[in-house]
mmCIF file of C-alpha atoms and ligand atoms in Angstrom:
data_model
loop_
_atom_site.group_PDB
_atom_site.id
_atom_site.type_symbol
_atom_site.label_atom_id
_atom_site.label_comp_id
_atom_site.label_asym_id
_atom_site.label_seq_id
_atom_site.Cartn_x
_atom_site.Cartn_y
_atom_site.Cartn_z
ATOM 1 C CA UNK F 1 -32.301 -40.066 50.638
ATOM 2 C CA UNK F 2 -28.675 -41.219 50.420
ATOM 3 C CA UNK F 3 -27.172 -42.906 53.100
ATOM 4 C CA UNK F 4 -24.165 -40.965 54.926
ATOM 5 C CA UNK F 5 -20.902 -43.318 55.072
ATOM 6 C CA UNK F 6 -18.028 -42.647 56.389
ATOM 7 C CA UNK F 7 -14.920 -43.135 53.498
ATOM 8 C CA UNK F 8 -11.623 -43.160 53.930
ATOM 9 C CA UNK F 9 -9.424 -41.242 51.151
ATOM 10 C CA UNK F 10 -5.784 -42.117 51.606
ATOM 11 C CA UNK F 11 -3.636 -39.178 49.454
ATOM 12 C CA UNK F 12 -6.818 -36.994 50.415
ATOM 13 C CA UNK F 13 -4.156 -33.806 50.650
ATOM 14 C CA UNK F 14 -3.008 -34.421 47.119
ATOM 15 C CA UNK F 15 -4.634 -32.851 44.125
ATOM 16 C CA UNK F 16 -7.399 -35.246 42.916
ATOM 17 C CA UNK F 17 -7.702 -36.570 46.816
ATOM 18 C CA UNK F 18 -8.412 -32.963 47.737
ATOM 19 C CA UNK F 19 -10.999 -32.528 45.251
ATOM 20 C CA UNK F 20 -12.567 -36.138 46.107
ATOM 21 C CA UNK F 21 -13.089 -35.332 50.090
ATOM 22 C CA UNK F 22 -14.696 -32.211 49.011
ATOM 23 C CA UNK F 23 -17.274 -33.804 46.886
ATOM 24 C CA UNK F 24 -17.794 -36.609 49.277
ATOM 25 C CA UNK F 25 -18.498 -34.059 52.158
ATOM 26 C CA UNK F 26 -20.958 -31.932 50.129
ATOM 27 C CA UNK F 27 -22.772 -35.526 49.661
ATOM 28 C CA UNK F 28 -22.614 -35.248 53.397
ATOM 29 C CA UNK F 29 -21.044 -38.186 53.922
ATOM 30 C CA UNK F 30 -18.068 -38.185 56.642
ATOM 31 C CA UNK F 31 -14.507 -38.486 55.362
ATOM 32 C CA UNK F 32 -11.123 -39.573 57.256
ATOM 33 C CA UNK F 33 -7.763 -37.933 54.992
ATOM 34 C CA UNK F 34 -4.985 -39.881 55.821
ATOM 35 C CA UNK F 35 -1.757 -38.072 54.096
ATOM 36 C CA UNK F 36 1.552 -38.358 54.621
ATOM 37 C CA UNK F 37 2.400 -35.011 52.954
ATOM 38 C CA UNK F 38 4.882 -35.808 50.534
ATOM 39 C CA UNK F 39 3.158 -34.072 47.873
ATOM 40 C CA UNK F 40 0.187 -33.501 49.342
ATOM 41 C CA UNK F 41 -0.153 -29.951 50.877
ATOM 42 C CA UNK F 42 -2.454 -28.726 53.794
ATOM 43 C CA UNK F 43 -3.421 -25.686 52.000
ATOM 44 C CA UNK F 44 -5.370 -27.933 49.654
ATOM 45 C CA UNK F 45 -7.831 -28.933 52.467
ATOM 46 C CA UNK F 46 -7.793 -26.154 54.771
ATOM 47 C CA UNK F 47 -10.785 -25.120 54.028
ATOM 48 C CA UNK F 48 -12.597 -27.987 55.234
ATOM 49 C CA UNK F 49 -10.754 -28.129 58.307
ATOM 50 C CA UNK F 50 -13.543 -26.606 60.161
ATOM 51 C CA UNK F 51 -16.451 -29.038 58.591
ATOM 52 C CA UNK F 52 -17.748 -31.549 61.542
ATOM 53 C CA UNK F 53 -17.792 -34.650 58.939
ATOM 54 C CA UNK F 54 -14.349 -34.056 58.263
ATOM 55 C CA UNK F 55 -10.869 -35.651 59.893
ATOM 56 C CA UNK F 56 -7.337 -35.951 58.886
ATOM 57 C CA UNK F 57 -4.663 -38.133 60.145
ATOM 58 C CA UNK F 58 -0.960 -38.041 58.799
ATOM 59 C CA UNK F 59 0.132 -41.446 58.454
ATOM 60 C CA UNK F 60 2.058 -43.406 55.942
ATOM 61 C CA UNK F 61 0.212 -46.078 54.346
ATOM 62 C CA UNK F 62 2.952 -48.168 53.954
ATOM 63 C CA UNK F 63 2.726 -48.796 57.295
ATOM 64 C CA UNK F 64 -0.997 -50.490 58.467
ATOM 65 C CA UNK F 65 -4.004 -48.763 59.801
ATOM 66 C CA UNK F 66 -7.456 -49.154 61.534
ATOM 67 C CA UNK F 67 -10.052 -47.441 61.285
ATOM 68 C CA UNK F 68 -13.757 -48.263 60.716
ATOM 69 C CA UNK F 69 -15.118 -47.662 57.293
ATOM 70 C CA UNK F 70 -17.270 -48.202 54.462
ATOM 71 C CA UNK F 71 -15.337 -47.629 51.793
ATOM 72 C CA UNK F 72 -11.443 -46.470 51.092
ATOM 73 C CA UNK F 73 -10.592 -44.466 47.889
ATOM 74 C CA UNK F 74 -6.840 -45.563 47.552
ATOM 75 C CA UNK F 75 -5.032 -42.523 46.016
ATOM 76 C CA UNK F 76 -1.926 -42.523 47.864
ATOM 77 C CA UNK F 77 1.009 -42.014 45.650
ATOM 78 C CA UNK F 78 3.144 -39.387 44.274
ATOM 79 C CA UNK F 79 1.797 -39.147 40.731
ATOM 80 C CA UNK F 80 4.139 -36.876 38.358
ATOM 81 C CA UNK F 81 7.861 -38.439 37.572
ATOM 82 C CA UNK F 82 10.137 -35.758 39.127
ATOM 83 C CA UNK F 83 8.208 -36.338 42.772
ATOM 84 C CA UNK F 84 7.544 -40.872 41.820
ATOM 85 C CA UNK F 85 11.594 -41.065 40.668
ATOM 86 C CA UNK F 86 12.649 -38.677 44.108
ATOM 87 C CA UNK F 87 12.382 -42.067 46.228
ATOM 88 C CA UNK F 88 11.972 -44.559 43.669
ATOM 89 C CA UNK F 89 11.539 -47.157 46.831
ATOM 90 C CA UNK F 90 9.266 -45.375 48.679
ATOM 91 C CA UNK F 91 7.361 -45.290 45.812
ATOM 92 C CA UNK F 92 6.934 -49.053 45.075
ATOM 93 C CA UNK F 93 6.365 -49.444 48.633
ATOM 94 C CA UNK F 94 3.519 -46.722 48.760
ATOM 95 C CA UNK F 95 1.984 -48.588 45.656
ATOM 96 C CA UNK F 96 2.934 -52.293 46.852
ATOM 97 C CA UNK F 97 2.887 -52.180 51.118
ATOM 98 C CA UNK F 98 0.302 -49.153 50.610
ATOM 99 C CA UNK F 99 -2.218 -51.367 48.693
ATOM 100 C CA UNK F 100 -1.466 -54.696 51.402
ATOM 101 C CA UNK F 101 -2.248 -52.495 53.998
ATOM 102 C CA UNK F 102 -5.409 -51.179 52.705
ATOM 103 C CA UNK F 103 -6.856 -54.070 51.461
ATOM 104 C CA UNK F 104 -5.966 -55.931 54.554
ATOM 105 C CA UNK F 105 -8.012 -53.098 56.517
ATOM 106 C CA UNK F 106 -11.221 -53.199 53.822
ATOM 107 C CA UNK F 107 -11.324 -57.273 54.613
ATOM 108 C CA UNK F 108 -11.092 -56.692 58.094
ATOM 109 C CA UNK F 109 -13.522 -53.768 58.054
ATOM 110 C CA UNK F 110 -15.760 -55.453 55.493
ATOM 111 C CA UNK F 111 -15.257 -51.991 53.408
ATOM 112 C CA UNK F 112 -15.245 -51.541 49.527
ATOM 113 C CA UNK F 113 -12.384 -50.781 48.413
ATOM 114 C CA UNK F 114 -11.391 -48.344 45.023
ATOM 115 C CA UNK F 115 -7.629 -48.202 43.578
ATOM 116 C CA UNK F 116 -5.900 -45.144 41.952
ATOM 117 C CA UNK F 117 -4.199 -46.546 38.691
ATOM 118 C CA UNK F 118 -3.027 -45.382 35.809
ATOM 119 C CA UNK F 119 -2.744 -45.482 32.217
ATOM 120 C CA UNK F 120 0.993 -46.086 32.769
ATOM 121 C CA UNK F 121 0.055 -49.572 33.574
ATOM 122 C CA UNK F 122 -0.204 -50.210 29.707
ATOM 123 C CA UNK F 123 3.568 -48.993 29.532
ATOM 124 C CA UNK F 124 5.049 -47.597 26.441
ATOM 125 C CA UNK F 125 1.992 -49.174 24.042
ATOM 126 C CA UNK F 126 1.904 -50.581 20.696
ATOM 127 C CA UNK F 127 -1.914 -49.758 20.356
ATOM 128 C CA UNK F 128 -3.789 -46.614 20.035
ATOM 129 C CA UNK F 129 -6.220 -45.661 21.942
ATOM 130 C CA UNK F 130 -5.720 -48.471 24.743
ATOM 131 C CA UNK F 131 -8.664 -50.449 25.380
ATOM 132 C CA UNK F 132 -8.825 -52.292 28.810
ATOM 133 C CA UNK F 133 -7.496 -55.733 27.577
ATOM 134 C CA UNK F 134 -4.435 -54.614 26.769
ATOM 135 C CA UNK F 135 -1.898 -55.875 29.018
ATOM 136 C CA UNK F 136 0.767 -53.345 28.718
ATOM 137 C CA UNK F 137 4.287 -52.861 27.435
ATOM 138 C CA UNK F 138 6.350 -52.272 30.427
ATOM 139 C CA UNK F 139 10.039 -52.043 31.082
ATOM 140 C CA UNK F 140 10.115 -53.675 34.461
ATOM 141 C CA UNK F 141 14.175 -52.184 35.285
ATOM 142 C CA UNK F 142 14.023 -48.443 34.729
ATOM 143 C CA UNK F 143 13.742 -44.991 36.294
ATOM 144 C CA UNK F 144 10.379 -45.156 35.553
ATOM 145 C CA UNK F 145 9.461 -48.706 36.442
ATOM 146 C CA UNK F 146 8.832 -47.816 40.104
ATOM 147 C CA UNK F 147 5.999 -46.703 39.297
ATOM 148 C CA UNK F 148 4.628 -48.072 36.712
ATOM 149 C CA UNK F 149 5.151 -51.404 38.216
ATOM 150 C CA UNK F 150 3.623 -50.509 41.426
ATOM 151 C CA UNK F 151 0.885 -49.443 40.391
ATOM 152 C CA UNK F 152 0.847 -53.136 38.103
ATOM 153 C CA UNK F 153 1.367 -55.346 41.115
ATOM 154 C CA UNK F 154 -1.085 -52.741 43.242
ATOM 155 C CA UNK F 155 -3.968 -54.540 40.279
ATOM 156 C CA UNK F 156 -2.873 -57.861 41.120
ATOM 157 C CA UNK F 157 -2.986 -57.292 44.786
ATOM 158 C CA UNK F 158 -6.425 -56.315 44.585
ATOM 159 C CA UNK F 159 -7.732 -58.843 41.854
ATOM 160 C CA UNK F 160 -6.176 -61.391 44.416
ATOM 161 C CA UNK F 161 -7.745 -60.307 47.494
ATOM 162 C CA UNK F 162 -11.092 -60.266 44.903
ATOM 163 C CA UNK F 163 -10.538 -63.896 43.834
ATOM 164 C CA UNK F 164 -9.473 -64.811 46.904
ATOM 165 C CA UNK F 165 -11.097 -62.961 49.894
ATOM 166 C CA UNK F 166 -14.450 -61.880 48.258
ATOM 167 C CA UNK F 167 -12.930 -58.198 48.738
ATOM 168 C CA UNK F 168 -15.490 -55.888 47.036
ATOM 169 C CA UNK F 169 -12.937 -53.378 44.441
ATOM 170 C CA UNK F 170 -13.180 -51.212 41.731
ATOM 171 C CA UNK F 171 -10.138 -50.135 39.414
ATOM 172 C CA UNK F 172 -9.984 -46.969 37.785
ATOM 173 C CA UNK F 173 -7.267 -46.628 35.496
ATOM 174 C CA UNK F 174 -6.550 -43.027 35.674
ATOM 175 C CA UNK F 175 -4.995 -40.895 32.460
ATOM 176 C CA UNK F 176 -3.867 -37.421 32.459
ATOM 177 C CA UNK F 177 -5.796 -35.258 34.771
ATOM 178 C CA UNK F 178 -5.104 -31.106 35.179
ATOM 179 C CA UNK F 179 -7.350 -28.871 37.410
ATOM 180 C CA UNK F 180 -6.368 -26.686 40.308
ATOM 181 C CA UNK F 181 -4.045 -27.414 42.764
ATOM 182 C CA UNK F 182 -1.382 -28.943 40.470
ATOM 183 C CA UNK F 183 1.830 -28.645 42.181
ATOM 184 C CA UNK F 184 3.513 -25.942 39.955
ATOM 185 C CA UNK F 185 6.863 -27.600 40.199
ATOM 186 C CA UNK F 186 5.348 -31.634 39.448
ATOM 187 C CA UNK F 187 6.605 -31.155 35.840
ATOM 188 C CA UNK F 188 3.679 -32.085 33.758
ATOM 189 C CA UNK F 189 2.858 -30.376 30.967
ATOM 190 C CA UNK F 190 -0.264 -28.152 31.199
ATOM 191 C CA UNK F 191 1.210 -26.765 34.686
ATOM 192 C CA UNK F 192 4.884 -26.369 33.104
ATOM 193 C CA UNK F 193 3.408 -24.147 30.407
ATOM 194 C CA UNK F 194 1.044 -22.646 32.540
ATOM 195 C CA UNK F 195 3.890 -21.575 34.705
ATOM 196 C CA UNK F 196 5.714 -20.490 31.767
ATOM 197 C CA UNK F 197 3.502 -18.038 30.105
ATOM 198 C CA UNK F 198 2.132 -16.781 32.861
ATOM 199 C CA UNK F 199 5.956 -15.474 33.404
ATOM 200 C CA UNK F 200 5.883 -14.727 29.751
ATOM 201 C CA UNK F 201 9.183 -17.695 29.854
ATOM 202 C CA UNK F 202 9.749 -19.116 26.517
ATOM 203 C CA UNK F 203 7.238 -22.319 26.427
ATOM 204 C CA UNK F 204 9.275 -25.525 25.798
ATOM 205 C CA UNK F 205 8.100 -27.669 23.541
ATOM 206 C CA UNK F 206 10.037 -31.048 22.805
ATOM 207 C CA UNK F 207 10.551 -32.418 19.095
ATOM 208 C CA UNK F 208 8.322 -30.696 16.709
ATOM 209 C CA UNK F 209 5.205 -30.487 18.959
ATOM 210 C CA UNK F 210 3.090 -32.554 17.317
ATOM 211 C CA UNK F 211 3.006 -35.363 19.743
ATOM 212 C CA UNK F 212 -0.611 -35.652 21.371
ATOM 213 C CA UNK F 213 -2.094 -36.092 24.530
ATOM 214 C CA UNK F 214 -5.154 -36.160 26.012
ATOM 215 C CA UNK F 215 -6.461 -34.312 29.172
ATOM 216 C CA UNK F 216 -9.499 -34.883 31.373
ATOM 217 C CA UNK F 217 -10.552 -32.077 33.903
ATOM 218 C CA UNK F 218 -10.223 -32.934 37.657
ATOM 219 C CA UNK F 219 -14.410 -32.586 38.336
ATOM 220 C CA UNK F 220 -15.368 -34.975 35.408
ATOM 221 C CA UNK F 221 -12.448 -37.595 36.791
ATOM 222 C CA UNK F 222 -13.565 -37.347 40.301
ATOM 223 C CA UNK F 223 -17.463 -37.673 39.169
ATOM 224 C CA UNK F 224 -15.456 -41.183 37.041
ATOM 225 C CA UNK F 225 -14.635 -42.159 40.521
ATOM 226 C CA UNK F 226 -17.612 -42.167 42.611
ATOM 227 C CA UNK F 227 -19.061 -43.598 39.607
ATOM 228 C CA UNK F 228 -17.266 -46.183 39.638
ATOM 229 C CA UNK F 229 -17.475 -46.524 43.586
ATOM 230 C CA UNK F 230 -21.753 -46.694 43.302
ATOM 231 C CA UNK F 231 -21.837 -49.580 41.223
ATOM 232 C CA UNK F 232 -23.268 -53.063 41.742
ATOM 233 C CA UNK F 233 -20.575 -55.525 43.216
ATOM 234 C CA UNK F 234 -19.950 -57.471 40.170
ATOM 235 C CA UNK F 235 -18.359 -54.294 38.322
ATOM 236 C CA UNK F 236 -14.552 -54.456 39.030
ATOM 237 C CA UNK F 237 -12.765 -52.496 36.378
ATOM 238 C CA UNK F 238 -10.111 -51.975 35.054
ATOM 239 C CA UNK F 239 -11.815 -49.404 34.088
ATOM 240 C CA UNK F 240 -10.054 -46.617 32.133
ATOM 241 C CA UNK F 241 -10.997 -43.107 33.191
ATOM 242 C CA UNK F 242 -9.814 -39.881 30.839
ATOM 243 C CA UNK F 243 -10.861 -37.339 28.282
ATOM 244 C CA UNK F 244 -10.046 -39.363 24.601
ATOM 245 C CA UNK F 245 -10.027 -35.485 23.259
ATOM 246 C CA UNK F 246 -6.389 -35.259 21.476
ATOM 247 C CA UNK F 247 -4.153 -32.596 21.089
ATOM 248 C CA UNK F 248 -0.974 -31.557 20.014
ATOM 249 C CA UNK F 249 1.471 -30.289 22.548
ATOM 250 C CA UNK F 250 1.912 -27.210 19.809
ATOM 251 C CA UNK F 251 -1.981 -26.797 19.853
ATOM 252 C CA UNK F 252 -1.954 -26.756 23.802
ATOM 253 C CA UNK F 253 0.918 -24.229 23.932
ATOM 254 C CA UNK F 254 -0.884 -22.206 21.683
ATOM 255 C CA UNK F 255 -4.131 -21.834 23.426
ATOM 256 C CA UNK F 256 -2.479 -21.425 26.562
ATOM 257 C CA UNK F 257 -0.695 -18.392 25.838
ATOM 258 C CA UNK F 258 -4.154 -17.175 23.893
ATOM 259 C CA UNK F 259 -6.046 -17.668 27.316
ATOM 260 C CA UNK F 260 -3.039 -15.991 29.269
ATOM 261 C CA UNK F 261 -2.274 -13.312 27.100
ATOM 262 C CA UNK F 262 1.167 -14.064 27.387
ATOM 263 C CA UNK F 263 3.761 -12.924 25.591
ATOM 264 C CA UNK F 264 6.030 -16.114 25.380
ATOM 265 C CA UNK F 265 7.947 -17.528 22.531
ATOM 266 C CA UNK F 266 7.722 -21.156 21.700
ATOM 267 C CA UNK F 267 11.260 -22.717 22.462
ATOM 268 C CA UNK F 268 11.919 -26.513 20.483
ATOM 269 C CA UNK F 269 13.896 -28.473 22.340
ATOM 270 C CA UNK F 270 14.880 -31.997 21.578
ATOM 271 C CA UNK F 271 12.424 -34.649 21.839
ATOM 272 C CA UNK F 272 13.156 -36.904 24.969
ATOM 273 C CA UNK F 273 14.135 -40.604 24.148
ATOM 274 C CA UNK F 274 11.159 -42.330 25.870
ATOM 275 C CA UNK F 275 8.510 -39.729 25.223
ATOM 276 C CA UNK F 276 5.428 -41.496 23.703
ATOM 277 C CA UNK F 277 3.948 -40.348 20.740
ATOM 278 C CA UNK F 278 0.468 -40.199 21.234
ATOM 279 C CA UNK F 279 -1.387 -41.274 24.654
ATOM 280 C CA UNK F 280 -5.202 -41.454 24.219
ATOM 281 C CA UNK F 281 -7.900 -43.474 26.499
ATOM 282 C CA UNK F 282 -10.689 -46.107 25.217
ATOM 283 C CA UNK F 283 -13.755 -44.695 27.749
ATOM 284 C CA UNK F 284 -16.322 -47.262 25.695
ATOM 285 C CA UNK F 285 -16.347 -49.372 28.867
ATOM 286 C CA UNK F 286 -16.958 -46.251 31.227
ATOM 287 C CA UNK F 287 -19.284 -44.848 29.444
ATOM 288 C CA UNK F 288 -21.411 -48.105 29.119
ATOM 289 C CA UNK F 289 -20.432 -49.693 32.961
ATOM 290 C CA UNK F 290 -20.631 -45.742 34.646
ATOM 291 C CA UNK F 291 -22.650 -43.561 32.491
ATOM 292 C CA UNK F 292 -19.915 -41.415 32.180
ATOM 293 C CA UNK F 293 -18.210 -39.349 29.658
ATOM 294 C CA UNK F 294 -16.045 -36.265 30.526
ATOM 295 C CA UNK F 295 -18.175 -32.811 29.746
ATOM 296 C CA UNK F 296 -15.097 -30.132 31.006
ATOM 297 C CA UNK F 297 -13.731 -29.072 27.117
ATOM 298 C CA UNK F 298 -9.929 -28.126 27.449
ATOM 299 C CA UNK F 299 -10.616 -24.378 26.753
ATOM 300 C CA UNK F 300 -13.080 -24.184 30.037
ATOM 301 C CA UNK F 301 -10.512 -26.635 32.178
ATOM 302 C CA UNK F 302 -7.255 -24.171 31.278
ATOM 303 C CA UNK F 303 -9.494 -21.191 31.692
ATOM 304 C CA UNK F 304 -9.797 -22.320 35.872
ATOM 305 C CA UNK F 305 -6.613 -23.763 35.926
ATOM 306 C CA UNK F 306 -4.615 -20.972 34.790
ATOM 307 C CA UNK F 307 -7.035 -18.546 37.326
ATOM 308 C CA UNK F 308 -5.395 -20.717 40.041
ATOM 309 C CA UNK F 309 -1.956 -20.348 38.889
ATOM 310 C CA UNK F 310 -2.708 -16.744 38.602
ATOM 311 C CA UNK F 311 -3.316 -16.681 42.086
ATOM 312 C CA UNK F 312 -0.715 -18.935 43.348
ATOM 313 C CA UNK F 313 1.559 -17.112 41.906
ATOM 314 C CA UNK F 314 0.284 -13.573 42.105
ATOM 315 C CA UNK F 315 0.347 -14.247 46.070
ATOM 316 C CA UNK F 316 4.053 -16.216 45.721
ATOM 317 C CA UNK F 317 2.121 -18.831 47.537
ATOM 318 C CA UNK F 318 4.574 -20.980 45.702
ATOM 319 C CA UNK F 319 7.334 -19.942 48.056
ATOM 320 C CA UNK F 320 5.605 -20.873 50.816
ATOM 321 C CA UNK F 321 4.230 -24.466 49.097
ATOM 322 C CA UNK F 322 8.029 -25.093 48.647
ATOM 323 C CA UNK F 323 8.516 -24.373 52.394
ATOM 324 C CA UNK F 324 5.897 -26.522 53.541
HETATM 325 N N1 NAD M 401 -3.198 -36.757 38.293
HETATM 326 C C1 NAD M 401 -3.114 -37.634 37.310
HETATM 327 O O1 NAD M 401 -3.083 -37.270 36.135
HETATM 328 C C2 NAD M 401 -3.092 -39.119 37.603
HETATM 329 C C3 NAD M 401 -3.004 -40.008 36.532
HETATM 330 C C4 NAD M 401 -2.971 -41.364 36.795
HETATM 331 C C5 NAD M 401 -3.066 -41.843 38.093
HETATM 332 N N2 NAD M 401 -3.149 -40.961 39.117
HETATM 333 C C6 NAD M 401 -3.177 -41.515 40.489
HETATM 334 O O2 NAD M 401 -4.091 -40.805 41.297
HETATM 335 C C7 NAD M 401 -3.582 -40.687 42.623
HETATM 336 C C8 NAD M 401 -3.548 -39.229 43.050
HETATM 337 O O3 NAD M 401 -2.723 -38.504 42.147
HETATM 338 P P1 NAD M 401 -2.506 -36.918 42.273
HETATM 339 O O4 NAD M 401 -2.333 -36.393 40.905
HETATM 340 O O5 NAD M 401 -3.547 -36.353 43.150
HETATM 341 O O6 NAD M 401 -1.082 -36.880 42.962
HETATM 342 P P2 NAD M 401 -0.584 -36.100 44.263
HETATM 343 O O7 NAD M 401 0.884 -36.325 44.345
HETATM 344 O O8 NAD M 401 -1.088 -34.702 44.255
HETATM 345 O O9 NAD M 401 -1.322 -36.874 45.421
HETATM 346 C C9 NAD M 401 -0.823 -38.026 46.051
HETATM 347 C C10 NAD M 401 -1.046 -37.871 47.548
HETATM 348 O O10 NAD M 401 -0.574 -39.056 48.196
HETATM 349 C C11 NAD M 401 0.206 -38.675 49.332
HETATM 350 N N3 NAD M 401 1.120 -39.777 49.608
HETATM 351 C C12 NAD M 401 2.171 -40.189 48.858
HETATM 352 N N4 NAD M 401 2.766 -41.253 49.436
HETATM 353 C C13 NAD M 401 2.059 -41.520 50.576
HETATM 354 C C14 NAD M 401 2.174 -42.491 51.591
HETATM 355 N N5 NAD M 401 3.142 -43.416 51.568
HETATM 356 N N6 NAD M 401 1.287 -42.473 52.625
HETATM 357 C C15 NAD M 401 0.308 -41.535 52.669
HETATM 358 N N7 NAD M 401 0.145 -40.588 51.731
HETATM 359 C C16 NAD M 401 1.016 -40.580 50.683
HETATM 360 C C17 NAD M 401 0.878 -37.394 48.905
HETATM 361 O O11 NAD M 401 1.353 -36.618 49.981
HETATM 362 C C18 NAD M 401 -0.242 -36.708 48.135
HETATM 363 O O12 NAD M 401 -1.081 -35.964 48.984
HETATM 364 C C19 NAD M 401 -2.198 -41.346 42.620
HETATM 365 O O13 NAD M 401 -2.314 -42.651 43.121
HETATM 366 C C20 NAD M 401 -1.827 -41.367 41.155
HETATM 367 O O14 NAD M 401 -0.974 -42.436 40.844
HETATM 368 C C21 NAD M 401 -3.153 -39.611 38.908
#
């Protein structure tokens, strides 16, 4: 039988930390949340409020904390660019400070330790699909550097206490991940149409629409994660974690507003000056290192998505998320 350990998921009120502490509680282990609710939302882990293995504590990790543990899943940080560029310095310290603080408490602790990155770590790239050697085109001075440079230095930070401390970590380079509980104001795509046709609004598409991306469902990326948690010490990552499935933003307007039964328009709008053509993950090192490749298909993933967008916004829960 599996041992029980108790984990610590910083960001556990966000969207994939939400999902994560309910995964890790029905493998009965016990879980400490630690949120500071900046876009994290209680409503997203009310319901395990009342389960004994469960505790949450609302604390900013840029700021240090103790408690015991054997293992942290660092996923503290606003992910989407309207809430990362809101407090551009309180994002590089959630990233930077966040990640001293938590390794400093898994050496202390003797915990292992997993990191929330991203596939904006490889920048604006000249390759397709990025592969985890890549080292990443990044503009270190713009409005979207706080982030993406956080998250950089956040790698070093824990490659460095690695080298240097003997930390055990694990990487996960995260790409785009949809599911329930998106924020329907965070801007990304699949909610922004979501929220569109389900209030048959015209769906904005930028340039032509025949820019891809890729999307991986929230339960294969969290299954990614403890993955990539359970494996022998001498796996660190980078390890890049995503659904390589491609599609054009034209195709995934389109089969929203099929699986809505919406009556929105398409509306072309110019395409932005930084928006990348095509974003699309490498998984050959996940699926060898974890065993893992993403099973959710995008028509299955919208269908539960858009059945809790339905609902958020059937009940206007949205107004009261914005009050929150
Ligand atoms: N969702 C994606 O597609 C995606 C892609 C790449 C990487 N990631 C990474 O995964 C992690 C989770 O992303 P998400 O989509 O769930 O975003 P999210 O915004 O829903 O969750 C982030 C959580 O961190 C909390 N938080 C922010 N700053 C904090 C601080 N200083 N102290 C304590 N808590 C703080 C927020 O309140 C929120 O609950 C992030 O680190 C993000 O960078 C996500």
């Amino acid at each position: 039988m599996q041992q029980t350990k108790r984990i610590l998921v910083t960001g556990g009120a966000g969207f994939l930390g939400s999902f994560l502490c309910e995964r890790l509680l029905r493998e009965k282990h016990e879980v400490i949340c630690v949120d500071n609710f900046f876009t994290g939302r209680r409503s997203n882990i009310s319901h395990l409020l009342d389960n004994r293995s469960f505790e949450i504590i609302r604390h900013d990790i840029t700021f240090p904390l103790y408690v015991e543990v054997d293992e942290i899943y660092n996923l503290a940080c606003p992910a989407s660019p309207v809430h990362y560029q809101f407090d551009p310095v309180q994002t590089t310290k959630t990233s930077v400070h966040g990640a001293i603080n938590m390794l400093g408490l898994a050496k202390r602790v003797g915990a292992k330790i997993l990191q929330a990155s991203t596939s904006e770590v490889y920048g604006d790239p000249e390759i397709h699909p990025q592969q985890e050697s890549y080292l990443g085109r990044v503009n270190p001075i713009g409005p979207r550097s706080c982030y993406d440079e956080g998250k950089r230095c956040a790698e070093t930070l824990f490659f460095d206490y690695w080298r240097q401390h003997k930390l055990q970590i694990k990487v996960a380079r995260i790409f785009n991940t949809y599911g329930p509980r998106m924020r329907p104001d965070d801007g990304r795509v699949i909610s922004n149409f979501i929220v569109q046709a389900l209030q048959n609004k015209p769906i904005t598409v930028y340039g032509s629409g025949q820019q891809t991306r890729s999307f991986c469902y929230v339960d294969d990326l969290i299954d990614g994660l403890m993955r990539l948690m359970g494996t022998q010490d001498e796996v660190t990552g980078p390890i890049n974690l995503g659904n390589p499935a491609e599609f054009t933003m034209l195709e995934l307007a389109n089969l929203v507003v099929e699986l809505t039964g919406s009556r929105s328009a398409t509306k072309y709008l110019p395409l932005p000056a930084d928006d990348p053509r095509q974003r699309q993950p490498d998984i050959a090192v996940a699926a060898r290192e974890l065993d893992w490749t993403p099973k959710v298909q995008l028509r299955a993933g919208l269908g539960k998505t858009i059945a809790y967008f339905e609902d958020l916004l059937s009940s206007d829960r949205s107004l009261a998320i914005a009050a929150e």
